[in-house]
Coordinates of C-alpha atoms in Angstrom, one line a residue:
X1 CA 0.0 0.0 0.0
X2 CA 1.3 3.4 -1.0
X3 CA 1.3 5.9 1.9
X4 CA 0.3 9.5 1.6
X5 CA 3.9 10.8 1.9
X6 CA 4.9 8.7 -1.1
X7 CA 2.0 9.9 -3.1
X8 CA 2.8 13.5 -2.3
X9 CA 6.4 13.0 -3.4
X10 CA 5.3 11.5 -6.7
X11 CA 2.9 14.3 -7.3
X12 CA 5.5 16.9 -6.4
X13 CA 8.0 15.2 -8.8
X14 CA 5.5 15.2 -11.6
X15 CA 4.8 18.9 -11.0
X16 CA 8.5 19.6 -11.1
X17 CA 8.9 17.7 -14.3
X18 CA 6.0 19.6 -15.8
X19 CA 7.4 22.9 -14.8
X20 CA 10.8 21.9 -16.2
X21 CA 9.2 20.9 -19.5
X22 CA 7.3 24.2 -19.7
X23 CA 10.5 26.1 -19.0
X24 CA 12.3 24.3 -21.7
X25 CA 9.5 25.1 -24.2
X26 CA 9.5 28.7 -23.2
X27 CA 13.3 28.9 -23.6
X28 CA 13.1 27.3 -27.0
X29 CA 10.5 29.8 -28.1
X30 CA 12.6 32.7 -26.8
X31 CA 15.6 31.3 -28.6
X32 CA 13.6 31.1 -31.9
X33 CA 13.0 34.8 -31.7
X34 CA 16.6 35.7 -30.8
X35 CA 17.9 33.4 -33.5
X36 CA 15.6 35.0 -36.1
X37 CA 16.9 38.5 -35.1
X38 CA 20.5 37.3 -35.4
X39 CA 19.9 35.9 -38.8
X40 CA 18.8 39.3 -40.0
X41 CA 21.9 40.9 -38.5
X42 CA 24.5 38.4 -39.5
X43 CA 23.1 37.1 -42.8
X44 CA 22.1 33.6 -43.8
X45 CA 25.6 32.1 -44.3
X46 CA 27.1 33.0 -40.9
X47 CA 23.8 32.3 -39.1
X48 CA 23.5 28.8 -40.7
X49 CA 27.0 27.8 -39.9
X50 CA 27.5 29.1 -36.4
X51 CA 24.2 30.2 -34.7
X52 CA 21.7 27.7 -36.0
X53 CA 23.5 24.7 -34.4
X54 CA 23.2 26.2 -31.0
X55 CA 21.0 24.2 -28.5
X56 CA 19.5 25.9 -25.5
X57 CA 20.3 24.2 -22.2
X58 CA 18.9 24.9 -18.7
X59 CA 18.8 28.1 -16.7
X60 CA 20.3 28.1 -13.3
X61 CA 17.9 30.1 -11.2
X62 CA 20.4 30.8 -8.4
X63 CA 23.1 32.3 -10.6
X64 CA 21.0 33.4 -13.6
X65 CA 23.3 31.4 -15.9
X66 CA 21.9 30.0 -19.2
X67 CA 23.7 27.2 -21.0
X68 CA 24.1 27.2 -24.7
X69 CA 25.5 24.1 -26.3
X70 CA 27.3 23.5 -29.6
X71 CA 28.4 20.2 -31.1
X72 CA 32.2 20.6 -31.1
X73 CA 34.9 22.3 -29.1
X74 CA 36.0 24.2 -32.2
X75 CA 32.5 25.7 -32.9
X76 CA 31.9 26.4 -29.2
X77 CA 35.2 28.4 -28.9
X78 CA 34.6 30.2 -32.1
X79 CA 31.0 31.3 -31.2
X80 CA 32.2 32.2 -27.7
X81 CA 34.9 34.5 -29.0
X82 CA 32.7 36.3 -31.5
X83 CA 29.1 36.2 -30.3
X84 CA 29.2 35.8 -26.6
X85 CA 28.4 39.4 -25.7
X86 CA 25.8 39.7 -28.4
X87 CA 24.1 36.5 -27.3
X88 CA 24.2 37.5 -23.6
X89 CA 22.7 40.9 -24.3
X90 CA 20.0 39.4 -26.4
X91 CA 19.0 37.0 -23.7
X92 CA 19.1 39.7 -21.0
X93 CA 16.7 41.7 -23.1
X94 CA 14.5 38.7 -23.7
X95 CA 14.5 37.5 -20.1
X96 CA 15.4 39.6 -17.1
X97 CA 16.3 36.5 -15.0
X98 CA 19.2 35.7 -17.4
X99 CA 22.3 37.4 -16.1
X100 CA 25.0 35.3 -17.8
X101 CA 25.3 33.1 -20.9
X102 CA 27.7 30.1 -20.8
X103 CA 28.7 28.6 -24.2
X104 CA 30.1 25.1 -24.2
X105 CA 30.2 21.7 -26.0
X106 CA 27.0 19.8 -25.8
X107 CA 27.4 16.9 -23.2
X108 CA 28.1 13.7 -25.0
X109 CA 28.4 15.4 -28.4
X110 CA 32.1 16.2 -28.9
X111 CA 32.3 14.7 -32.3
X112 CA 33.6 16.9 -35.2
X113 CA 31.2 18.3 -37.7
X114 CA 30.8 16.8 -41.1
X115 CA 33.7 18.6 -42.8
X116 CA 36.1 17.3 -45.3
X117 CA 39.7 18.1 -46.1
X118 CA 41.0 18.6 -49.6
X119 CA 42.1 14.9 -49.9
X120 CA 38.6 13.8 -48.9
X121 CA 39.5 12.8 -45.3
X122 CA 37.3 13.7 -42.4
X123 CA 39.1 16.2 -40.1
X124 CA 40.9 14.3 -37.3
X125 CA 41.0 17.3 -34.9
X126 CA 40.1 20.9 -34.4
X127 CA 43.2 22.0 -36.2
X128 CA 42.0 20.2 -39.4
X129 CA 38.6 21.8 -39.0
X130 CA 40.2 25.2 -38.6
X131 CA 42.1 24.6 -41.9
X132 CA 38.8 23.9 -43.7
X133 CA 37.3 27.1 -42.3
X134 CA 40.3 29.1 -43.4
X135 CA 40.0 27.7 -46.9
X136 CA 36.3 28.6 -46.9
X137 CA 37.1 32.1 -45.9
X138 CA 35.2 31.9 -42.6
X139 CA 37.9 32.2 -39.9
X140 CA 41.6 32.8 -39.5
X141 CA 43.9 30.1 -38.3
X142 CA 44.3 31.9 -35.1
X143 CA 40.7 31.1 -34.3
X144 CA 39.6 34.7 -34.7
X145 CA 36.9 35.9 -37.0
X146 CA 38.3 37.1 -40.3
X147 CA 35.3 37.7 -42.5
X148 CA 32.3 38.5 -40.3
X149 CA 30.0 40.8 -42.2
X150 CA 31.7 40.2 -45.6
X151 CA 29.4 39.4 -48.4
X152 CA 30.7 36.3 -50.3
X153 CA 29.5 37.7 -53.6
X154 CA 31.4 41.0 -53.4
X155 CA 34.8 40.0 -54.7
X156 CA 37.3 41.5 -57.1
X157 CA 36.2 38.9 -59.7
X158 CA 32.6 40.2 -59.5
X159 CA 33.7 43.9 -59.7
X160 CA 33.4 45.3 -63.3
X161 CA 36.0 48.0 -64.1
X162 CA 36.0 50.9 -66.4
X163 CA 37.6 54.3 -66.8
X164 CA 35.6 55.7 -63.9
X165 CA 36.7 53.2 -61.3
X166 CA 39.9 51.6 -62.4
X167 CA 42.1 53.6 -60.1
X168 CA 40.1 52.7 -57.0
X169 CA 40.0 49.0 -58.0
X170 CA 43.8 48.8 -58.6
X171 CA 44.5 50.6 -55.3
X172 CA 42.1 48.2 -53.5
X173 CA 43.9 45.2 -55.0
X174 CA 47.2 46.6 -54.0
X175 CA 46.0 47.0 -50.5
X176 CA 45.0 43.4 -50.3
X177 CA 48.2 42.0 -51.9
X178 CA 50.8 40.0 -50.1
X179 CA 53.5 42.7 -50.3
X180 CA 53.2 45.8 -48.1
X181 CA 51.2 48.6 -49.9
X182 CA 52.9 51.9 -50.7
X183 CA 50.1 53.8 -49.1
X184 CA 47.9 53.5 -46.0
X185 CA 45.2 54.3 -45.3
X186 CA 43.3 54.0 -48.5
X187 CA 40.3 56.3 -48.7
X188 CA 37.5 55.3 -51.2
X189 CA 35.3 58.2 -52.1
X190 CA 32.1 57.6 -54.1
X191 CA 28.4 58.5 -54.2
X192 CA 25.8 56.0 -53.1
X193 CA 25.7 52.9 -55.2
X194 CA 28.9 53.3 -57.2
X195 CA 30.9 50.4 -55.8
X196 CA 32.9 51.6 -52.8
X197 CA 31.3 49.0 -50.4
X198 CA 31.8 46.3 -53.0
X199 CA 35.6 47.2 -53.0
X200 CA 35.7 47.1 -49.2
X201 CA 34.3 43.6 -49.1
X202 CA 36.6 42.5 -52.0
X203 CA 39.7 43.8 -50.1
X204 CA 38.6 41.7 -47.1
X205 CA 38.2 38.5 -49.1
X206 CA 41.5 38.9 -51.1
X207 CA 43.5 39.9 -48.0
X208 CA 42.2 36.8 -46.1
X209 CA 43.2 34.6 -49.1
X210 CA 46.7 36.2 -49.2
X211 CA 47.1 36.2 -45.4
X212 CA 45.3 33.2 -44.0
X213 CA 46.2 34.0 -40.4
X214 CA 45.0 37.6 -40.7
X215 CA 42.5 39.3 -38.3
X216 CA 40.1 41.5 -40.2
X217 CA 37.5 43.9 -38.8
X218 CA 34.8 45.2 -41.2
X219 CA 32.2 47.6 -39.9
X220 CA 30.3 50.7 -40.7
X221 CA 31.0 53.9 -38.8
X222 CA 27.7 53.5 -37.1
X223 CA 28.6 50.1 -35.8
X224 CA 32.0 51.5 -34.6
X225 CA 30.0 54.1 -32.7
X226 CA 27.6 51.6 -31.1
X227 CA 30.5 49.4 -29.9
X228 CA 32.4 52.4 -28.6
X229 CA 29.4 53.6 -26.6
X230 CA 28.7 50.2 -25.2
X231 CA 32.3 49.8 -24.1
X232 CA 32.2 53.2 -22.5
X233 CA 29.0 52.4 -20.6
X234 CA 30.3 49.0 -19.5
X235 CA 33.7 50.3 -18.4
X236 CA 35.4 48.1 -21.0
X237 CA 37.4 50.7 -22.9
X238 CA 40.7 48.9 -22.3
X239 CA 39.3 45.7 -23.8
X240 CA 37.7 47.7 -26.7
X241 CA 41.0 49.4 -27.5
X242 CA 43.0 46.2 -27.3
X243 CA 40.6 44.3 -29.5
X244 CA 40.4 47.1 -32.1
X245 CA 44.2 47.4 -32.3
X246 CA 44.8 43.7 -32.7
X247 CA 43.5 43.6 -36.2
X248 CA 45.7 43.4 -39.3
X249 CA 43.2 45.0 -41.6
X250 CA 40.6 47.6 -40.6
X251 CA 37.7 48.3 -43.0
X252 CA 35.4 51.1 -42.1
X253 CA 32.4 52.1 -44.3
X254 CA 30.4 55.3 -44.4
X255 CA 33.0 57.2 -42.3
X256 CA 30.9 60.4 -42.8
X257 CA 28.6 59.2 -40.0
X258 CA 31.3 59.6 -37.4
X259 CA 31.1 63.4 -37.9
X260 CA 30.7 65.4 -34.7
X261 CA 31.4 62.5 -32.3
X262 CA 34.4 64.0 -30.5
X263 CA 35.2 61.0 -28.2
X264 CA 34.8 58.5 -31.0
X265 CA 36.9 60.5 -33.4
X266 CA 39.7 60.7 -30.8
X267 CA 39.6 56.9 -30.3
X268 CA 39.6 56.3 -34.0
X269 CA 42.6 58.7 -34.4
X270 CA 44.6 56.8 -31.8
X271 CA 43.6 53.5 -33.4
X272 CA 44.8 54.7 -36.8
X273 CA 48.1 55.8 -35.3
X274 CA 48.6 52.5 -33.5
X275 CA 47.8 50.4 -36.5
X276 CA 49.9 52.4 -38.9
X277 CA 52.9 52.3 -36.5
X278 CA 52.7 48.5 -36.6
X279 CA 52.4 48.4 -40.4
X280 CA 48.8 47.4 -40.4
X281 CA 46.4 48.3 -43.2
X282 CA 43.4 50.6 -43.1
X283 CA 40.7 51.3 -45.6
X284 CA 37.9 53.9 -45.2
X285 CA 35.0 54.7 -47.5
X286 CA 32.7 57.7 -47.6
X287 CA 30.4 59.6 -49.9
X288 CA 32.6 62.7 -49.9
X289 CA 36.2 63.6 -49.8
X290 CA 38.0 63.9 -46.5
X291 CA 38.2 67.7 -46.8
X292 CA 34.4 67.8 -47.1
X293 CA 33.8 66.0 -43.8
X294 CA 32.4 68.8 -41.7
X295 CA 33.0 68.6 -38.0
X296 CA 36.0 66.3 -38.2
X297 CA 39.0 67.1 -35.9
X298 CA 41.9 68.4 -38.0
X299 CA 44.2 65.6 -36.7
X300 CA 41.8 62.9 -37.8
X301 CA 41.3 64.7 -41.1
X302 CA 45.0 64.6 -41.8
X303 CA 45.2 60.9 -41.0
X304 CA 42.4 60.1 -43.4
X305 CA 44.1 62.1 -46.2
X306 CA 47.6 61.0 -45.7
X307 CA 47.5 57.8 -47.8
X308 CA 45.6 57.6 -51.1
X309 CA 42.2 59.1 -51.8
X310 CA 40.7 57.2 -54.7
X311 CA 37.7 58.7 -56.3
X312 CA 35.1 56.5 -57.9
X313 CA 33.2 58.6 -60.5
X314 CA 29.7 57.7 -61.7
X315 CA 29.7 54.9 -64.2
X316 CA 29.7 56.0 -67.8
X317 CA 27.5 54.4 -70.4
X318 CA 30.1 51.9 -71.5
X319 CA 30.7 50.7 -67.9
X320 CA 27.0 50.5 -67.3
X321 CA 26.7 48.2 -70.4
X322 CA 29.6 46.0 -69.1
X323 CA 28.0 45.7 -65.7
X324 CA 24.6 44.6 -67.2
X325 CA 26.3 42.1 -69.5
X326 CA 28.3 40.6 -66.6
X327 CA 25.1 40.2 -64.5
X328 CA 23.3 38.5 -67.4
X329 CA 25.6 35.5 -67.1
X330 CA 23.7 34.5 -64.0
X331 CA 20.4 34.3 -66.0
X332 CA 21.7 32.2 -68.9
X333 CA 20.1 31.0 -71.1
X334 CA 17.6 33.7 -70.8
X335 CA 17.7 36.0 -73.8
X336 CA 17.8 39.8 -73.1
X337 CA 17.9 41.8 -76.4
X338 CA 20.7 44.2 -77.0
X339 CA 18.2 47.1 -77.3
X340 CA 17.0 46.4 -73.8
X341 CA 20.6 46.5 -72.4
X342 CA 21.2 49.7 -74.3
X343 CA 18.0 51.2 -73.0
X344 CA 18.8 50.4 -69.4
X345 CA 22.4 51.6 -69.7
X346 CA 21.3 54.9 -71.2
X347 CA 18.3 55.5 -68.9
X348 CA 19.3 54.3 -65.4
X349 CA 22.3 56.6 -64.7
X350 CA 22.1 57.6 -61.1
X351 CA 24.0 54.6 -59.6
X352 CA 25.0 51.1 -60.3
X353 CA 22.8 49.7 -57.6
X354 CA 19.7 51.0 -59.2
X355 CA 20.9 49.8 -62.6
X356 CA 21.4 46.2 -61.4
X357 CA 18.1 46.4 -59.4
X358 CA 16.3 47.4 -62.6
X359 CA 17.7 44.5 -64.5
X360 CA 16.8 42.1 -61.7
X361 CA 13.3 43.4 -61.5
X362 CA 12.7 43.2 -65.2
X363 CA 14.0 39.6 -65.5
X364 CA 12.1 38.5 -62.4
X365 CA 8.9 39.9 -63.8
X366 CA 9.5 38.2 -67.2
X367 CA 10.2 34.8 -65.6
X368 CA 7.2 34.9 -63.2
X369 CA 4.8 35.9 -65.9
X370 CA 6.3 33.9 -68.7
X371 CA 6.7 36.9 -70.9
X372 CA 9.7 37.6 -73.1
X373 CA 12.1 40.4 -72.1
X374 CA 11.5 43.3 -74.5
X375 CA 11.9 47.1 -74.7
X376 CA 8.1 47.5 -74.2
X377 CA 8.2 45.4 -71.1
X378 CA 11.1 47.4 -69.7
X379 CA 9.3 50.7 -70.3
X380 CA 6.1 49.3 -68.6
X381 CA 7.6 47.7 -65.6
X382 CA 10.5 50.0 -64.7
X383 CA 8.5 53.3 -64.7
X384 CA 9.4 54.1 -61.1
X385 CA 13.2 53.6 -61.6
X386 CA 13.1 55.3 -65.0
X387 CA 11.3 58.4 -63.8
X388 CA 13.7 58.7 -60.8
X389 CA 16.7 58.6 -63.2
X390 CA 15.3 60.7 -65.9
X391 CA 17.1 64.0 -66.0
X392 CA 15.2 67.3 -66.7
X393 CA 14.9 67.8 -70.4
X394 CA 13.8 71.1 -71.8
X395 CA 11.5 71.7 -74.7
X396 CA 14.3 73.8 -76.4
X397 CA 16.6 70.7 -76.1
X398 CA 13.9 68.5 -77.7
X399 CA 13.3 70.9 -80.6
X400 CA 17.1 71.2 -81.3
X401 CA 17.5 67.4 -81.2
X402 CA 14.5 66.7 -83.5
X403 CA 15.6 69.3 -86.0
X404 CA 19.1 67.8 -86.2
X405 CA 17.6 64.3 -86.5
X406 CA 15.3 65.3 -89.4
X407 CA 17.7 67.9 -90.8
X408 CA 15.4 70.8 -90.8
X409 CA 15.9 74.4 -89.6
X410 CA 15.1 75.2 -86.0
X411 CA 12.8 78.0 -87.0
X412 CA 10.4 75.3 -88.5
X413 CA 9.3 74.4 -84.9
X414 CA 7.5 77.7 -84.7
X415 CA 6.7 78.4 -88.4
X416 CA 3.2 78.2 -90.0
X417 CA 4.4 75.9 -92.8
X418 CA 2.2 72.9 -93.5
X419 CA 4.6 70.8 -95.6
X420 CA 4.7 67.2 -94.5
X421 CA 8.5 67.3 -94.2
X422 CA 8.1 70.0 -91.5
X423 CA 4.8 69.1 -89.9
X424 CA 5.7 65.5 -88.9
X425 CA 9.0 66.5 -87.1
X426 CA 7.1 69.3 -85.3
X427 CA 4.4 66.8 -84.2
X428 CA 7.1 64.4 -83.0
X429 CA 8.7 67.2 -81.0
X430 CA 5.4 68.0 -79.4
X431 CA 4.9 64.4 -78.5
X432 CA 8.4 64.1 -76.9
X433 CA 7.7 67.4 -75.0
X434 CA 4.7 65.8 -73.4
X435 CA 6.4 62.6 -72.7
X436 CA 9.7 63.9 -71.4
X437 CA 8.7 67.2 -69.6
X438 CA 6.1 68.1 -67.0
X439 CA 4.7 70.9 -69.2
X440 CA 1.0 71.2 -69.9
X441 CA -0.5 71.2 -73.4
X442 CA -1.0 75.0 -73.4
X443 CA 2.7 75.5 -72.2
X444 CA 3.9 73.2 -75.0
X445 CA 1.8 75.0 -77.6
X446 CA 3.3 78.4 -76.6
X447 CA 6.8 77.0 -77.2
X448 CA 5.8 76.0 -80.8
X449 CA 4.9 79.4 -82.1
X450 CA 1.9 80.0 -79.9
X451 CA -0.2 77.1 -81.1
X452 CA -3.5 76.1 -79.4
X453 CA -3.4 73.3 -76.9
X454 CA -5.8 71.3 -79.1
X455 CA -3.1 71.2 -81.8
X456 CA -0.7 69.7 -79.2
X457 CA -3.2 67.1 -78.1
X458 CA -3.8 66.1 -81.8
X459 CA 0.0 65.8 -82.4
X460 CA 0.5 63.6 -79.3
X461 CA -2.4 61.3 -80.1
X462 CA -1.3 61.0 -83.8
X463 CA 2.3 60.1 -82.9
X464 CA 1.1 57.6 -80.4
X465 CA -1.1 56.0 -83.0
X466 CA 1.7 56.0 -85.7
X467 CA 4.1 54.3 -83.3
X468 CA 1.7 51.4 -83.1
X469 CA 1.2 51.1 -86.9
X470 CA 4.4 52.4 -88.4
X471 CA 7.7 50.7 -87.5
X472 CA 9.7 53.5 -89.1
X473 CA 8.0 56.1 -86.9
X474 CA 8.4 54.0 -83.8
X475 CA 12.1 53.6 -84.6
X476 CA 12.5 57.3 -85.1
X477 CA 10.9 58.0 -81.7
X478 CA 13.0 55.4 -79.9
X479 CA 16.2 56.8 -81.4
X480 CA 15.3 60.3 -80.3
X481 CA 14.4 59.1 -76.8
X482 CA 17.8 57.4 -76.5
X483 CA 19.6 60.6 -77.6
X484 CA 17.6 62.8 -75.3
X485 CA 17.9 60.5 -72.3
X486 CA 21.6 59.6 -72.7

């Protein structure tokens, strides 16, 4: 017969097991939210390789210590070195009772991950696993992160060069080479979307390939600021400085955002001096020249300018064509007509990022709807991008271009002559004025010898109709549009 005390112990044990199970479920749910946030911050590749394998252990109520487990000593050490503070902060925000995160190997799961050496062997130890990671461009042999934040697609091989960016590209390659560069720091100056960030990533990848043991730090100026402020608040400035100055290559993007932050500027200045004194390499990128950085301390300004300032100019039409053609290799055997490439290259001129985005959007739409890529499809589906890139064209410019195209005198745009050789070019010019300028029908009429707005409306509708029925007229208009929009 079971006595009451035994029954009570059994019931209490079941309640404890139930509470433990519920706690495990809640921790797993919290980890799913944290992991999703880290995936957005780190990117799919890093998250899948290092964060996804983490298993949540138990939470020690007395100490507030939460255990996180990984399958190997190698991965546990790597994650602990790089992501411990971030994981701990995330858990503290998620659960107030978590005061400390402990990262270790999962009990009973110290086997090596399924990695292979070049000769097909499984790695025999963590040193072999480290060699594989180095070859893959994930870590340095010292066990320190070497490419966190580097996009694997942004390499020198994927960077298309032309007259406007060849100096910056050559300087970037020299900075990543085995031999010591003649200049440091390298300062890349370019407007948004012209390739400076691509070159920063490419330098990181190439430097890691040439220097497998290297320690690389890539960040934006904003991230530098965040880490600086966190170190300041947590009284960890000594650790922050030591860590920052231990790198062999420092890559800082969007340096213009450090403007006005006196304490951060001072720390960056000392870091530059320390790294340069040890022969380390530094690369900065910004949307303006060092001299145009308002609010920057003169000493820091001199350091940023003392190496090489490489300017990346907006891509010219030939470079834009080369970029589009290089991107098309990813979509083979999809056919994109030459006139579409020419149209995109001539029309989307603000920056390379918009140019590639326009091509991707057009091809995606064609593939999803089963339509062929054509000039008409490009004009229909890229109206937002095209309108943003279209420069302001004047009616005077339209009239001048049309007269040159049809070889008539400029005065014919305002004359009363009704000869077909004069009337048709005048109507084409009215049509282009309506398409390419924001002017109203009455305003356009006044620029064509004071004609009534109904005359302009008739011309616009007539040319629209002729473009549908007459291939020669459509070809003339397309040629004029290319000239005016180039």
